mmCIF file with all atom_site columns, C-alpha atoms in Angstrom:
data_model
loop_
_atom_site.group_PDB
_atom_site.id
_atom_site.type_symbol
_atom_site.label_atom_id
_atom_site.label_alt_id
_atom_site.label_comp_id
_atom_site.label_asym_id
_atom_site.label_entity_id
_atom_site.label_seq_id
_atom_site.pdbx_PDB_ins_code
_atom_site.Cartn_x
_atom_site.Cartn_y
_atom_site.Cartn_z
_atom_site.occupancy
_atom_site.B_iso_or_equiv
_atom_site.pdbx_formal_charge
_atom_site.auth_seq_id
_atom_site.auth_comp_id
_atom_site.auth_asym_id
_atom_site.auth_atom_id
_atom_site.pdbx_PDB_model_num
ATOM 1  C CA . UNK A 1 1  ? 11.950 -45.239 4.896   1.00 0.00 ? 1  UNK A CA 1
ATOM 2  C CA . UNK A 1 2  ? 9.928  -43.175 2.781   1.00 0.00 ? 2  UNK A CA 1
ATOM 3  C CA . UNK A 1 3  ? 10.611 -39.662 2.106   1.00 0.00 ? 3  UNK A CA 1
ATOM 4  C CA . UNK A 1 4  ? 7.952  -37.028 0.962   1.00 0.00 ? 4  UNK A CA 1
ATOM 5  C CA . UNK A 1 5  ? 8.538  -35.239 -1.738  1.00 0.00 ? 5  UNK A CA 1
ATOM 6  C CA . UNK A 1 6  ? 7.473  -32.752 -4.742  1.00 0.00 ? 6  UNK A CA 1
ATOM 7  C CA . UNK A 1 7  ? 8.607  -33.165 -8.271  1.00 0.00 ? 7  UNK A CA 1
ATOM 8  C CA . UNK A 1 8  ? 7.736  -31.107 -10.897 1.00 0.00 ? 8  UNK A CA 1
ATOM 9  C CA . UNK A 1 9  ? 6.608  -32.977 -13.550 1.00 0.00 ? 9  UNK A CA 1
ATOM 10 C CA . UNK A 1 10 ? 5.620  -30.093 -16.296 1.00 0.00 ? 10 UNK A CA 1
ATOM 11 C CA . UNK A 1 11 ? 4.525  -26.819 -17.045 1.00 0.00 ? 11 UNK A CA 1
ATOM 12 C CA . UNK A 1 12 ? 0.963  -26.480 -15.110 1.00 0.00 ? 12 UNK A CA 1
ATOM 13 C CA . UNK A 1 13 ? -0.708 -25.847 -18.369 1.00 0.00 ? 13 UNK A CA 1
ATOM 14 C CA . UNK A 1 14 ? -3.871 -25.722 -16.706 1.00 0.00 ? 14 UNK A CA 1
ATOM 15 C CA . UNK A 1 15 ? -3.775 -23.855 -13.723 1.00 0.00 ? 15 UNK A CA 1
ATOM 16 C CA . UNK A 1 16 ? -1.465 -21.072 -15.676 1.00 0.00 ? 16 UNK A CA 1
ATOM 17 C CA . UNK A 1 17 ? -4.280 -20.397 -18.457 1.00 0.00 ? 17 UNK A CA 1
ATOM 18 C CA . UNK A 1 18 ? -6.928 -19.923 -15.442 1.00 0.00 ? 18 UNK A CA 1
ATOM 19 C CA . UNK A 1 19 ? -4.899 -17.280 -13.812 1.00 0.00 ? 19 UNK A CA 1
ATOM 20 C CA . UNK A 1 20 ? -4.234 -15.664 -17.323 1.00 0.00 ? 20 UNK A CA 1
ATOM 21 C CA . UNK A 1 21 ? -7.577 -15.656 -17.788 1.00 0.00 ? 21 UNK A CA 1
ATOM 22 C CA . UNK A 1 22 ? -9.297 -14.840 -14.145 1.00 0.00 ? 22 UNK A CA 1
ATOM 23 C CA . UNK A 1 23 ? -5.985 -12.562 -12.799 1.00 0.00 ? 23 UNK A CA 1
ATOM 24 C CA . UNK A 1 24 ? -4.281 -11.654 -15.421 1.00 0.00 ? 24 UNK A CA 1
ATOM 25 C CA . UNK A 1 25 ? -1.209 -12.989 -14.990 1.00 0.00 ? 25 UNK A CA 1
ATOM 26 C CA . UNK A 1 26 ? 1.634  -13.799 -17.312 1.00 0.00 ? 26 UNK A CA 1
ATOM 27 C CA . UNK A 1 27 ? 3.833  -17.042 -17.462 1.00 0.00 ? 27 UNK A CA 1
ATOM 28 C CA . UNK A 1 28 ? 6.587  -14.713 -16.236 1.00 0.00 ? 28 UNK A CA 1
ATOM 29 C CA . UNK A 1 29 ? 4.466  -13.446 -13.544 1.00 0.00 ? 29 UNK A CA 1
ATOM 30 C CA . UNK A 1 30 ? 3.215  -16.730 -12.822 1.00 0.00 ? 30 UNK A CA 1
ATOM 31 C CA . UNK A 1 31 ? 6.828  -18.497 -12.737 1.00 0.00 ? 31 UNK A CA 1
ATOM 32 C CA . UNK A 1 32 ? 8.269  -15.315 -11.120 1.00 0.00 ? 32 UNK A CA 1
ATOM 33 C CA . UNK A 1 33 ? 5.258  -15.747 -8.454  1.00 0.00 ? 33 UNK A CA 1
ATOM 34 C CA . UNK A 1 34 ? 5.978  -19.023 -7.696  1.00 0.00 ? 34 UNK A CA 1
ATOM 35 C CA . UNK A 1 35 ? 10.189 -18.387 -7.150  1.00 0.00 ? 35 UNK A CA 1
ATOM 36 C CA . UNK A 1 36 ? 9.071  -15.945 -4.587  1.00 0.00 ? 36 UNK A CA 1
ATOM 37 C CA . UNK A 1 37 ? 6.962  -18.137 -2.625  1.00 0.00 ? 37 UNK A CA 1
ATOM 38 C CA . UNK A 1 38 ? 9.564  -21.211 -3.002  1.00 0.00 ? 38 UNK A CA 1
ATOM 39 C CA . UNK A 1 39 ? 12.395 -18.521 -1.428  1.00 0.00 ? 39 UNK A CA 1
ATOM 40 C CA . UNK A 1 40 ? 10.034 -17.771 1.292   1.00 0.00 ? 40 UNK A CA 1
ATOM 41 C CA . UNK A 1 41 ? 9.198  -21.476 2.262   1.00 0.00 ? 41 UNK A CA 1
ATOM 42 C CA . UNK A 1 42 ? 13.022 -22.108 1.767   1.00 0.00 ? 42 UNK A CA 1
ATOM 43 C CA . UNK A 1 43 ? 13.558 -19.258 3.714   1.00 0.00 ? 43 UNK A CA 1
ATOM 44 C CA . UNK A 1 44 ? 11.655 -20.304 6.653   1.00 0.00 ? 44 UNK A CA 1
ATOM 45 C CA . UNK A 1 45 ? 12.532 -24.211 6.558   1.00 0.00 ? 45 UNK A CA 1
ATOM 46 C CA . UNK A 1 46 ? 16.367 -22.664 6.907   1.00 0.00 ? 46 UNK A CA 1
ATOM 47 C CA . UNK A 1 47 ? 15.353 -20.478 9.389   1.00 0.00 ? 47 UNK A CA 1
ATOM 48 C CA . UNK A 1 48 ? 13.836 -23.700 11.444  1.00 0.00 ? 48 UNK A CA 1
ATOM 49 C CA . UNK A 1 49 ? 10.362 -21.348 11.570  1.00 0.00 ? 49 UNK A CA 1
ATOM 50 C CA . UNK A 1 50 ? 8.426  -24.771 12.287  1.00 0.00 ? 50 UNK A CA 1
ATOM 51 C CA . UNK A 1 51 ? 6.092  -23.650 14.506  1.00 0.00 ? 51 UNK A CA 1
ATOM 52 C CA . UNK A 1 52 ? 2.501  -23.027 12.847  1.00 0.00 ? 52 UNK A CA 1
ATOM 53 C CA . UNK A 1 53 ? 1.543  -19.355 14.518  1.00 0.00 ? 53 UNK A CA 1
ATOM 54 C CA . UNK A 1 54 ? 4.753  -18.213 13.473  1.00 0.00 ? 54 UNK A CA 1
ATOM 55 C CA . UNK A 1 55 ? 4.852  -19.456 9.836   1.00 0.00 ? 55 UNK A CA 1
ATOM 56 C CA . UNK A 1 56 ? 1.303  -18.106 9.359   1.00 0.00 ? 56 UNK A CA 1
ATOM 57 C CA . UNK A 1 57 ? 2.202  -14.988 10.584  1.00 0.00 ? 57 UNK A CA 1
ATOM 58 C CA . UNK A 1 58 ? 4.853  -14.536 7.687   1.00 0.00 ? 58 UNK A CA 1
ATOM 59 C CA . UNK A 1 59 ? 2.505  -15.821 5.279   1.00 0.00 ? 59 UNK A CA 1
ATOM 60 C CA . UNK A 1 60 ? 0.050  -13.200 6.436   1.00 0.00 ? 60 UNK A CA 1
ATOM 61 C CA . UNK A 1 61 ? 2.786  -11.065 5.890   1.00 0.00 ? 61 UNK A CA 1
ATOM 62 C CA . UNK A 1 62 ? 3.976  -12.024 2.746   1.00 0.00 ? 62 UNK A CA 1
ATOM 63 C CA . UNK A 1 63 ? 0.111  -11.168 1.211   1.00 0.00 ? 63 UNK A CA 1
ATOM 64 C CA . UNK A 1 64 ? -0.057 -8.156  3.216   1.00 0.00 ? 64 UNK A CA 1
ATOM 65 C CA . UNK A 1 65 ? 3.331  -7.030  1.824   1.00 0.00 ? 65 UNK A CA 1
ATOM 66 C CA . UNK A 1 66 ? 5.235  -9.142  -0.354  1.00 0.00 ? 66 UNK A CA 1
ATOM 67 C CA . UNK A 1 67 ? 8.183  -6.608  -1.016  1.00 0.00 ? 67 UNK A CA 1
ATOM 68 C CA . UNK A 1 68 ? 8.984  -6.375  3.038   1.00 0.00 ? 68 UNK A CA 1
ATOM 69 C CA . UNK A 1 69 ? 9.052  -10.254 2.930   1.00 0.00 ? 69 UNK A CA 1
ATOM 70 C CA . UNK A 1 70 ? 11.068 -10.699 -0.075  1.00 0.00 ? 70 UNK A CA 1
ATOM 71 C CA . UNK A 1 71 ? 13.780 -8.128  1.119   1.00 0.00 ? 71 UNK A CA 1
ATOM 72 C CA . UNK A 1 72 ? 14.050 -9.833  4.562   1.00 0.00 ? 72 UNK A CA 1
ATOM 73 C CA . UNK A 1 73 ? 14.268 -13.090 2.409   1.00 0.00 ? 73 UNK A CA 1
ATOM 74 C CA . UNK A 1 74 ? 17.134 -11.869 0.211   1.00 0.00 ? 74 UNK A CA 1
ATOM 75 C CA . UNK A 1 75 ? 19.025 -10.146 2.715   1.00 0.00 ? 75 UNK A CA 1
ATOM 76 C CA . UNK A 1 76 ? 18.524 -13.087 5.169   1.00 0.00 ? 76 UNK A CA 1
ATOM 77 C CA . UNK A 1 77 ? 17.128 -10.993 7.954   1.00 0.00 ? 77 UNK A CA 1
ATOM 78 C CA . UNK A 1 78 ? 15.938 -12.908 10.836  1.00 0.00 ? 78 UNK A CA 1
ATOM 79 C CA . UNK A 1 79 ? 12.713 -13.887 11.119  1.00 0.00 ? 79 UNK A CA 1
ATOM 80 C CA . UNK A 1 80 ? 11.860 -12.395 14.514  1.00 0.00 ? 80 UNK A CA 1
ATOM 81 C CA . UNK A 1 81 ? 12.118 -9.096  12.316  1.00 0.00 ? 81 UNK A CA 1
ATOM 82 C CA . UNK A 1 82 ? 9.040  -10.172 10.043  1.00 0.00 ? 82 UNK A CA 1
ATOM 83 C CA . UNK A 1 83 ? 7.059  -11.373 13.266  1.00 0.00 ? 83 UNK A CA 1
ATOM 84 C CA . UNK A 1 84 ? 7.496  -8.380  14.935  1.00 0.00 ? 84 UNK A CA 1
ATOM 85 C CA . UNK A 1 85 ? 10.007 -9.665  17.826  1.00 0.00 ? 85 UNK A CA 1
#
């Protein structure tokens, strides 16, 4: 059977000078960035937040206010709190 997956191969060397450039972002930033949005999808996948309306909802959230998001991530809050339930 054949699995999907994502490997990192290397450092996006690329992308990461773009959003130097354009946003002003650091590697740190960048890398610390891209933790936060690999807790949240971990987060949700552990959650078993599947359902599309929902999962946009807390990535509308996580843009709107990525600090609320992160602490319900860390402290493992349910999700219902994020979607408002």
């Amino acid at each position: 059977a054949r699995t999907d997956k994502l490997s990192r191969v290397g450092k996006l060397k690329r992308l990461a000078e773009e959003l130097e450039l354009h946003a002003g972002f650091t590697p740190r930033e960048i890398d610390s960035d891209l933790k936060d949005k690999r807790d949240v999808l971990a987060y949700l996948q552990a959650n078993k937040l599947s359902d599309v309306n929902g999962f946009g909802r807390v990535v509308a959230s996580y843009y709107r206010d990525s600090g609320r998001v992160m602490e319900a991530v860390k402290k493992k809050k349910p999700p219902a709190q994020l979607l408002g339930g």
